[in-house]
XYZ file of C-alpha atoms in Angstrom:
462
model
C -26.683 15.012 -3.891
C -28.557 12.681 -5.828
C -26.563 9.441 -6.235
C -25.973 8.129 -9.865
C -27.806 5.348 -11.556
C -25.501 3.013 -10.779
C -26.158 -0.795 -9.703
C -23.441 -2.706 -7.197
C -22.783 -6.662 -7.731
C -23.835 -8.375 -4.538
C -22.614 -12.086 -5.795
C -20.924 -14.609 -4.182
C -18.269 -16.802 -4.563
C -18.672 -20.448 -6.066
C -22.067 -18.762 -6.766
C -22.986 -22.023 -9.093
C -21.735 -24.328 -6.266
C -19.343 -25.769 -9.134
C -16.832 -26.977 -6.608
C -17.458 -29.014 -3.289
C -16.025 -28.444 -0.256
C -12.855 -30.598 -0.362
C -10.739 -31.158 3.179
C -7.653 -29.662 3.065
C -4.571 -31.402 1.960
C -2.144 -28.815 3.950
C -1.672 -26.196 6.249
C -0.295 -22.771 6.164
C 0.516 -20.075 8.345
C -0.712 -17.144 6.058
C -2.453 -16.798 2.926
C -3.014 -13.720 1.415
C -5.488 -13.744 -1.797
C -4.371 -10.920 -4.130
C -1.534 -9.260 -5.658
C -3.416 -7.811 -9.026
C -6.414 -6.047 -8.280
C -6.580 -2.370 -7.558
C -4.188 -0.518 -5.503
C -5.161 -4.134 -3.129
C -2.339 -5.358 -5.924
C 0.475 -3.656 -4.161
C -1.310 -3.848 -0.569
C -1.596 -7.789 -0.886
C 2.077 -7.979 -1.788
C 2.983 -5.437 0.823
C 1.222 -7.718 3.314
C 2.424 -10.819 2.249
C 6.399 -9.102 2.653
C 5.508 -8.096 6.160
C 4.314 -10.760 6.703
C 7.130 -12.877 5.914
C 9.949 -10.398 7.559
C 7.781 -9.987 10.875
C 6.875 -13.816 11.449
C 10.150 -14.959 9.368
C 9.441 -18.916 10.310
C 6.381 -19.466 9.634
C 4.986 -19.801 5.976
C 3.023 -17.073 4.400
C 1.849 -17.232 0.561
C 0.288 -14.962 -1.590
C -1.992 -16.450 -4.286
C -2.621 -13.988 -7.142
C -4.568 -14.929 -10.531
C -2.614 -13.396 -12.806
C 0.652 -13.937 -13.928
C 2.442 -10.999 -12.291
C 1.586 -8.148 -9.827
C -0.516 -5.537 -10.408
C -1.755 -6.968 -13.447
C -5.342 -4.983 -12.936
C -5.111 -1.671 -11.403
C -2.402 -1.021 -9.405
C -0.529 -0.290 -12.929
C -3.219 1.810 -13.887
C -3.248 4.454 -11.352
C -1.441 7.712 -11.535
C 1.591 6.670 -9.551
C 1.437 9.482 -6.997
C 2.627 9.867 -3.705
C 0.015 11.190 -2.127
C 0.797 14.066 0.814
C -2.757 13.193 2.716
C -4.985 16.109 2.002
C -8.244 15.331 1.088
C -9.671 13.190 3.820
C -11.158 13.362 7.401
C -8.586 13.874 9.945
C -10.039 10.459 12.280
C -9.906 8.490 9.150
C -7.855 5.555 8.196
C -7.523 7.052 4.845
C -5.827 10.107 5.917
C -3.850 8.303 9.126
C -2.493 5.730 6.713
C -1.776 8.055 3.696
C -0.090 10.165 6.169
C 2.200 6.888 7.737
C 2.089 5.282 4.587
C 3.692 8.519 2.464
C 7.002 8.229 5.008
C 7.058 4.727 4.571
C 7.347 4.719 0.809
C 10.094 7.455 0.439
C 12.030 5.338 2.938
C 11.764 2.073 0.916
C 12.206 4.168 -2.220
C 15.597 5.067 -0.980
C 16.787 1.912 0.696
C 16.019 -0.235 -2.666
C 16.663 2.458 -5.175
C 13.054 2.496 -6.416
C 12.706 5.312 -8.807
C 10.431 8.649 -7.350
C 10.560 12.142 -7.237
C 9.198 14.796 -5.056
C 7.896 16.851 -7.344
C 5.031 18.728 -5.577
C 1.644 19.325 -5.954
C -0.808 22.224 -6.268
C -4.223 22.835 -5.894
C -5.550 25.557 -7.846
C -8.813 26.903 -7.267
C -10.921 29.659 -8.315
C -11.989 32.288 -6.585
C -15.424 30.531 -5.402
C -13.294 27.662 -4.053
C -10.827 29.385 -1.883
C -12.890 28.040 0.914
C -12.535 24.784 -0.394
C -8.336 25.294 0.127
C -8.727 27.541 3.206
C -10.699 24.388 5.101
C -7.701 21.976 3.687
C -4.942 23.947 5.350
C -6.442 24.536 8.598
C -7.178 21.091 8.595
C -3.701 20.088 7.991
C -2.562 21.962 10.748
C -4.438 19.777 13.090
C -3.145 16.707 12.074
C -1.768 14.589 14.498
C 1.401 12.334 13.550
C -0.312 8.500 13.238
C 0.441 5.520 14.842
C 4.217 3.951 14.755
C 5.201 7.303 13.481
C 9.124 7.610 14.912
C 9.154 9.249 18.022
C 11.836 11.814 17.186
C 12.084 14.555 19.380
C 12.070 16.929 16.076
C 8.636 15.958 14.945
C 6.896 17.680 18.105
C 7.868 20.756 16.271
C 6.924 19.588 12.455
C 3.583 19.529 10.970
C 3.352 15.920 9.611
C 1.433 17.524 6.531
C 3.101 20.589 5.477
C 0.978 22.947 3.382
C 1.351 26.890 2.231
C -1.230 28.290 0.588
C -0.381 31.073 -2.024
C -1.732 33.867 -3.695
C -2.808 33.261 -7.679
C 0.021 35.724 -8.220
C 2.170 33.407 -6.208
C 0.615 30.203 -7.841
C 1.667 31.836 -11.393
C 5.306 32.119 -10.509
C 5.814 28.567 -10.203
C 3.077 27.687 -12.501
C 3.055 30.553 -15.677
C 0.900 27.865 -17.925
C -1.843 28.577 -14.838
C -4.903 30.720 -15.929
C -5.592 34.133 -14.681
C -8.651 33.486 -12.777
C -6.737 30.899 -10.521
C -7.276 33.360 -7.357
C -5.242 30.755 -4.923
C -3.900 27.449 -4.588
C -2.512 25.115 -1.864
C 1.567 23.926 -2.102
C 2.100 20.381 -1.227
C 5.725 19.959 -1.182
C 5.726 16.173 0.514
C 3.556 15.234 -3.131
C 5.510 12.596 -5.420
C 5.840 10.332 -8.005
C 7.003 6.442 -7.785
C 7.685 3.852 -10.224
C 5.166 1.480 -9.486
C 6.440 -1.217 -10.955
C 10.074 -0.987 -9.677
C 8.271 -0.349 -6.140
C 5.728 -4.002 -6.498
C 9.132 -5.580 -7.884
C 10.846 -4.844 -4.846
C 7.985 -6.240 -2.480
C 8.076 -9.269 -4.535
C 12.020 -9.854 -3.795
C 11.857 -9.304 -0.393
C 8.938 -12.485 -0.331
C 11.202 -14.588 -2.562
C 14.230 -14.607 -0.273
C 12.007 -14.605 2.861
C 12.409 -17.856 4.695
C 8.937 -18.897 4.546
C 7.377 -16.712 1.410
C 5.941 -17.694 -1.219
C 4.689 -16.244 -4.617
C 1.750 -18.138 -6.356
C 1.096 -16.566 -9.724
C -2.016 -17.999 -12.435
C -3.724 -19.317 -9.295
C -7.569 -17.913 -8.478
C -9.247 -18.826 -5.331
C -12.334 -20.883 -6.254
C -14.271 -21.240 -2.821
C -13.481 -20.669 0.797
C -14.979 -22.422 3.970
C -14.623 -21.706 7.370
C -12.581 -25.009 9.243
C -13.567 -25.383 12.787
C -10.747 -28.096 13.999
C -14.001 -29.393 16.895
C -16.332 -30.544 13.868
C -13.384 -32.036 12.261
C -12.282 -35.581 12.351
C -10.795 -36.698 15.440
C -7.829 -37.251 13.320
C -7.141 -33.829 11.592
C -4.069 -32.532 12.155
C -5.062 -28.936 11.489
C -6.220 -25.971 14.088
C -9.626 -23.672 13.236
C -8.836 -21.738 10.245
C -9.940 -21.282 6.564
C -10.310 -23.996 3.588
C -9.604 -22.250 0.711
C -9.952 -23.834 -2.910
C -7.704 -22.779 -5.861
C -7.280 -23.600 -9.240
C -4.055 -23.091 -11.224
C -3.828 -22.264 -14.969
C -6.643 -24.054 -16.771
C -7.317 -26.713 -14.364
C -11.167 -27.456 -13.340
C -10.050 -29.428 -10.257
C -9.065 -27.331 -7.261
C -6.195 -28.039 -4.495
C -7.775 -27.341 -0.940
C -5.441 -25.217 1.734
C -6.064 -24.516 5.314
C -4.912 -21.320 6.060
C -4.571 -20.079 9.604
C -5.097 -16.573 8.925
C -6.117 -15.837 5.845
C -5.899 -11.953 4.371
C -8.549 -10.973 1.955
C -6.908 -8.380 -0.335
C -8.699 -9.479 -3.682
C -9.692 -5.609 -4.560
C -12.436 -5.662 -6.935
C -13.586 -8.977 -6.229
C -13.087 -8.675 -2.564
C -16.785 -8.981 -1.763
C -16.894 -12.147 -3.248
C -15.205 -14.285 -0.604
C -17.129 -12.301 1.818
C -20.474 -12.297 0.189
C -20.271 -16.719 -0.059
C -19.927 -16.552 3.963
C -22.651 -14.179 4.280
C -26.662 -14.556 4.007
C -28.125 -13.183 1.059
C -29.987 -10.328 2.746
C -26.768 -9.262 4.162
C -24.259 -9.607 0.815
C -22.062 -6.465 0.734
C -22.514 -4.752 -3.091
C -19.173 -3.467 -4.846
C -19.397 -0.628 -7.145
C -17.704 -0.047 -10.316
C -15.778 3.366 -11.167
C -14.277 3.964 -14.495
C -11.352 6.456 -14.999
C -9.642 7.504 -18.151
C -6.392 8.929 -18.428
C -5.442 11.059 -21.639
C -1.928 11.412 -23.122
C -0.715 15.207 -23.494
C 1.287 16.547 -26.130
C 0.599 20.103 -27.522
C 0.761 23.780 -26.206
C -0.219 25.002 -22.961
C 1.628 23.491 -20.640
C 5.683 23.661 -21.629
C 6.291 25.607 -18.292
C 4.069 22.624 -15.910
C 6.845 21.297 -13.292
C 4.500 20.489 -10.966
C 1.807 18.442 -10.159
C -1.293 19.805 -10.853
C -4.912 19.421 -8.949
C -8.269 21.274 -9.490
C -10.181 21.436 -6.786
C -12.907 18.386 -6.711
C -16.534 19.449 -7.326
C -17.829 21.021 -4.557
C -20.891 22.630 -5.649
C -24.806 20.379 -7.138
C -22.470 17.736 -8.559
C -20.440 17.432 -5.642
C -18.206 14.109 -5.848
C -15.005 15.594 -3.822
C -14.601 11.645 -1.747
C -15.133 9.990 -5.033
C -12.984 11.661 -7.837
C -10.227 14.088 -7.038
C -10.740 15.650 -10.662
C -9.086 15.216 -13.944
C -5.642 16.164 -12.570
C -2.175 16.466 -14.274
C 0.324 14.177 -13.505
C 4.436 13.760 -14.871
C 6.114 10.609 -14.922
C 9.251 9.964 -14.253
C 10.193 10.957 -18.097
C 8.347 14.044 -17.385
C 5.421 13.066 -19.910
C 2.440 14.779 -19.191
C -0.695 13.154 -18.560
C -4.728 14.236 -17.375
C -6.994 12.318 -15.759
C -8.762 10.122 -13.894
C -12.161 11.220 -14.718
C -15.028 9.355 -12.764
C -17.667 7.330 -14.766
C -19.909 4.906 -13.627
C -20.394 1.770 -14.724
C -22.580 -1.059 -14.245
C -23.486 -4.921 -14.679
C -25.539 -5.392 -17.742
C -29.188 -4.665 -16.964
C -30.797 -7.894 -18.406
C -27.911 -10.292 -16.074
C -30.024 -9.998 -12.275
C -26.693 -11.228 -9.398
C -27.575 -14.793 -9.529
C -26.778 -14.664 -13.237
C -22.867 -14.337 -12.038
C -20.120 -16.487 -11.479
C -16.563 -16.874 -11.307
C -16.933 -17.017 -15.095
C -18.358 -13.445 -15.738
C -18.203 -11.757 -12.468
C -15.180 -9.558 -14.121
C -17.422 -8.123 -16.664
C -15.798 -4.438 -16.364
C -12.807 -5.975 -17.594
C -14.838 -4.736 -20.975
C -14.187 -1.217 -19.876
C -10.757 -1.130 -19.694
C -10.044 -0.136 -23.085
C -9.513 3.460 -23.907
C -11.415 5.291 -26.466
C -12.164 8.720 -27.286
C -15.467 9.302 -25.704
C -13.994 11.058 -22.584
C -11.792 13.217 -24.458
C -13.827 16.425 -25.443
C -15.323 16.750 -21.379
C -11.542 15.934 -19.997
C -10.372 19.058 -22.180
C -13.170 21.164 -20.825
C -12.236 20.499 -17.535
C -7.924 20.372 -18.083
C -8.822 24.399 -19.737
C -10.470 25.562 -16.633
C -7.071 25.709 -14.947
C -4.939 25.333 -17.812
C -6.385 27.318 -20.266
C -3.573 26.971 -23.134
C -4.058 23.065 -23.630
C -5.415 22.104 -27.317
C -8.029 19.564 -27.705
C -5.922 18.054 -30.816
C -3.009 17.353 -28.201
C -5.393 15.176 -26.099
C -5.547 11.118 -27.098
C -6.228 8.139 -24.853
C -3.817 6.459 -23.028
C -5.038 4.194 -20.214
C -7.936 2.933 -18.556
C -8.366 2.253 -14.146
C -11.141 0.902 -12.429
C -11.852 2.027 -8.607
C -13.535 -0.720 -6.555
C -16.286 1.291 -4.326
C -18.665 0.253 -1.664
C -20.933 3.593 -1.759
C -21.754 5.981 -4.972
C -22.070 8.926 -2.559
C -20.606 10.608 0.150
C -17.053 9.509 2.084
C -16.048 6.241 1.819
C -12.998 5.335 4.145
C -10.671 2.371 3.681
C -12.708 -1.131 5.445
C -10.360 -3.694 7.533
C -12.934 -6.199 8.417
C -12.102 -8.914 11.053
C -14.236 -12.474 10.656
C -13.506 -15.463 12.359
C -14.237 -19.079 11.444
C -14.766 -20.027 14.934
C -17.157 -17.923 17.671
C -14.374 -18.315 20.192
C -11.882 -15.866 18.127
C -10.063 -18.618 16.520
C -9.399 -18.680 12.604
C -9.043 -15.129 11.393
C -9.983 -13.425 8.427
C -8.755 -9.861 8.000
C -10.725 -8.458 4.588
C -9.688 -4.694 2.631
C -12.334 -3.179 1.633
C -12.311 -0.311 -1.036
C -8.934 0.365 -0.975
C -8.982 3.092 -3.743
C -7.272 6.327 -3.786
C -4.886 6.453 -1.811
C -4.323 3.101 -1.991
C -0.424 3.086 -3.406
C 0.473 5.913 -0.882
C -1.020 4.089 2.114
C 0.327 -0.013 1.028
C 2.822 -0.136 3.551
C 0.690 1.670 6.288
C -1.889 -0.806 5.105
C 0.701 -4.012 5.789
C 1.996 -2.275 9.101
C -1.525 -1.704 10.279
C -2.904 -5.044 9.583
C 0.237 -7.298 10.503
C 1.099 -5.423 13.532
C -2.115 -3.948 14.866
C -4.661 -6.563 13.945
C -2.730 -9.925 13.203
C 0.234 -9.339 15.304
C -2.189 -8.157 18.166
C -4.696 -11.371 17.903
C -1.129 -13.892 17.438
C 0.445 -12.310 20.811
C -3.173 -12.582 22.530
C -3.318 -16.298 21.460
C 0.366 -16.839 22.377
C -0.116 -15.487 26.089
């Protein structure tokens, strides 16, 4: 496959050295930077809420820059509960989609957070039964992940239950469904969520924690590694992380040492990373737009399902990057198609250094929704559904993916940095968290507090 034209952002944080290192004026536990960006909106906050349940006295805060959760694209994504198809079986994505799907219908029920198992299918044509036929064996192999219960019923379950039906099959649930559908795959453990109700509950649990803390219209201006042996014979504070934020429309930062801090900043997670780094070594992100398209027309009164083509598998092959313009139902049963994948990239006459905190966000320009994707999401929506009317399409919403490659499989990045060589001070950064980012936030938050942070605290304590 030949990758697209598309350029990644290598800057840095405090890139114009506009703020000085400043010692800290206090300590905490755990910071975690991020509850707005990507599906890393609802990871941060899911982190932050283990956090505070599984080391209930000490003090753990989540600084987001926006106002309110989610504010970027965690609302913008197509609020499914993802069964854990797609992905390679060793991967984190599919391991943590897999723990992460049984996690969320749990919390869905215990804090009445709005969901439905609706289903899914994916529909293919004739030349992609392969495509399907690979899926399902796959999924038959799957082993149940980490922290999974150990009931004795689940030796005989498959922890991803698939069927694969005949087109004749497919039709019967699906009548809308076009002839030459030959075969599709039935996801029954497929949902829908509420995002919002789900991110509201997360941020309740942190409010009436004992030591959380919420931190809204605060961005993290520079971050420093603290190593307490350079210090002042007088500091007070152990190796960790200085980390600089400014509030509302301040220019004069407040300086925190954090312990451990957790980098889940989403699109902008390379920047904390990339001002620790050399310049040779600075980690690009990559920019992925996706439109969604409101539905309202003929073609699709019998759809009761979820509904997935199969991704492109053939000279334009991007099945790790885009899943395909898809049809979704809310909660209200309002239909919906999309993401599609297009790239998207810094302006060609700004080189990296020409970034900064002030214009680093400059996709933020591509989140509003137009008509240009309209007439090729159509084209694609008829291949399977071959009713739909292009007059019933208009634009609804705009996402964009943060993504570390432009080609080939991508899986989820839970990077471990330390501000002293002796393993003292951690860092834990999420990288591209995309897709299946809402499915796997709790997997995410076990995986991190208990596996990586809980590990290193009980090593240190012992």
């Amino acid at each position: 496959m030949v990758a697209p034209a598309v350029r990644g952002l290598k800057v840095a944080l405090n890139s114009t050295g506009k703020f000085n290192f400043k010692s800290p004026d206090a300590a905490v536990d755990f910071l975690v930077v991020g509850g707005g960006n990507s599906p890393l909106g609802v990871v941060g906050l899911a982190v932050a809420q283990r956090l505070s349940q599984r080391f209930p006295s000490k003090s753990t805060y989540l600084v987001e820059r926006h106002e309110r959760a989610g504010e970027e694209t965690s609302s913008r994504n197509s609020e499914v509960i993802h069964a854990g198809l797609y992905y390679p079986p060793e991967s984190l994505k599919t391991r943590l989609c897999l723990r992460g799907r049984y996690l969320m219908y749990e919390r869905c029920k215990i804090h009445n957070v709005p969901y439905r198992k609706t289903g899914k299918l994916v529909v293919a044509h004739e030349s992609q039964r392969s495509y399907i036929e690979t899926l399902l064996e796959k999924s038959r192999r799957l082993p149940w992940p980490r922290h999974s219960p150990q009931a004795p019923q689940l030796a005989d379950e498959l922890v991803l239950p698939i069927t694969l039906l005949s087109g004749e099959q497919v039709r019967e649930l699906e009548p809308d469904l076009s002839e030459n559908i030959s075969a599709a795959l039935w996801s029954p453990e497929t949902g829908i969520v509420d995002s919002h109700s789900f991110m509201e509950s997360l941020e309740k649990d942190i409010q009436e924690s004992e030591g959380g803390e919420l931190v809204y219209s605060t961005r993290v201006v520079r971050v420093d590694p603290y190593r307490s042996a350079q210090a002042s014979p007088t500091s007070p504070y152990h190796d960790g992380w200085v980390v600089q934020t400014v509030t509302g429309d301040s220019q004069e930062g407040d300086a925190l040492l954090a312990k451990t801090l957790i980098n889940a900043s989403g699109l902008s997670a390379n920047l904390i990373l990339n001002s620790l780094l050399t310049e040779s070594s600075r980690i690009p992100m990559y920019f992925a737009r996706g439109s969604y398209a409101a539905y309202s027309g003929p073609g699709v009164s019998n759809v009761s399902h979820l509904l997935y083509p199969c991704p492109e598998t053939g000279p334009n092959m991007h099945a790790f990057q885009s899943l395909g313009t898809h049809l979704t139902l809310d909660l209200h049963g309002k239909i919906r198609f999309g993401p599609d994948l297009e790239w998207i990239s810094p302006p060609s006459n700004a080189p990296d250094f020409c970034f900064n905190e002030g214009n680093v966000d400059f996709w933020t320009e591509h989140l509003v929704p137009n008509e240009s994707r309209l007439e090729d999401m159509h084209k694609a929506v008829a291949q399977y559904l071959p009713g739909v009317a292009f007059e019933g399409f208009r634009p609804d919403y705009v996402g964009v993916r943060p993504k570390l490659v432009v080609s080939g499989f991508q899986d989820f990045i839970i990077r471990k940095d330390y501000a002293n060589g002796n393993n003292s001070g951690l860092m834990v950064s999420l990288m591209g968290i995309e897709s299946p980012g809402l499915t796997s936030s709790l997997a995410i938050a076990e995986y991190v507090v208990e596996d990586v942070i809980g590990a290193h605290h009980d090593s240190r304590v012992s």
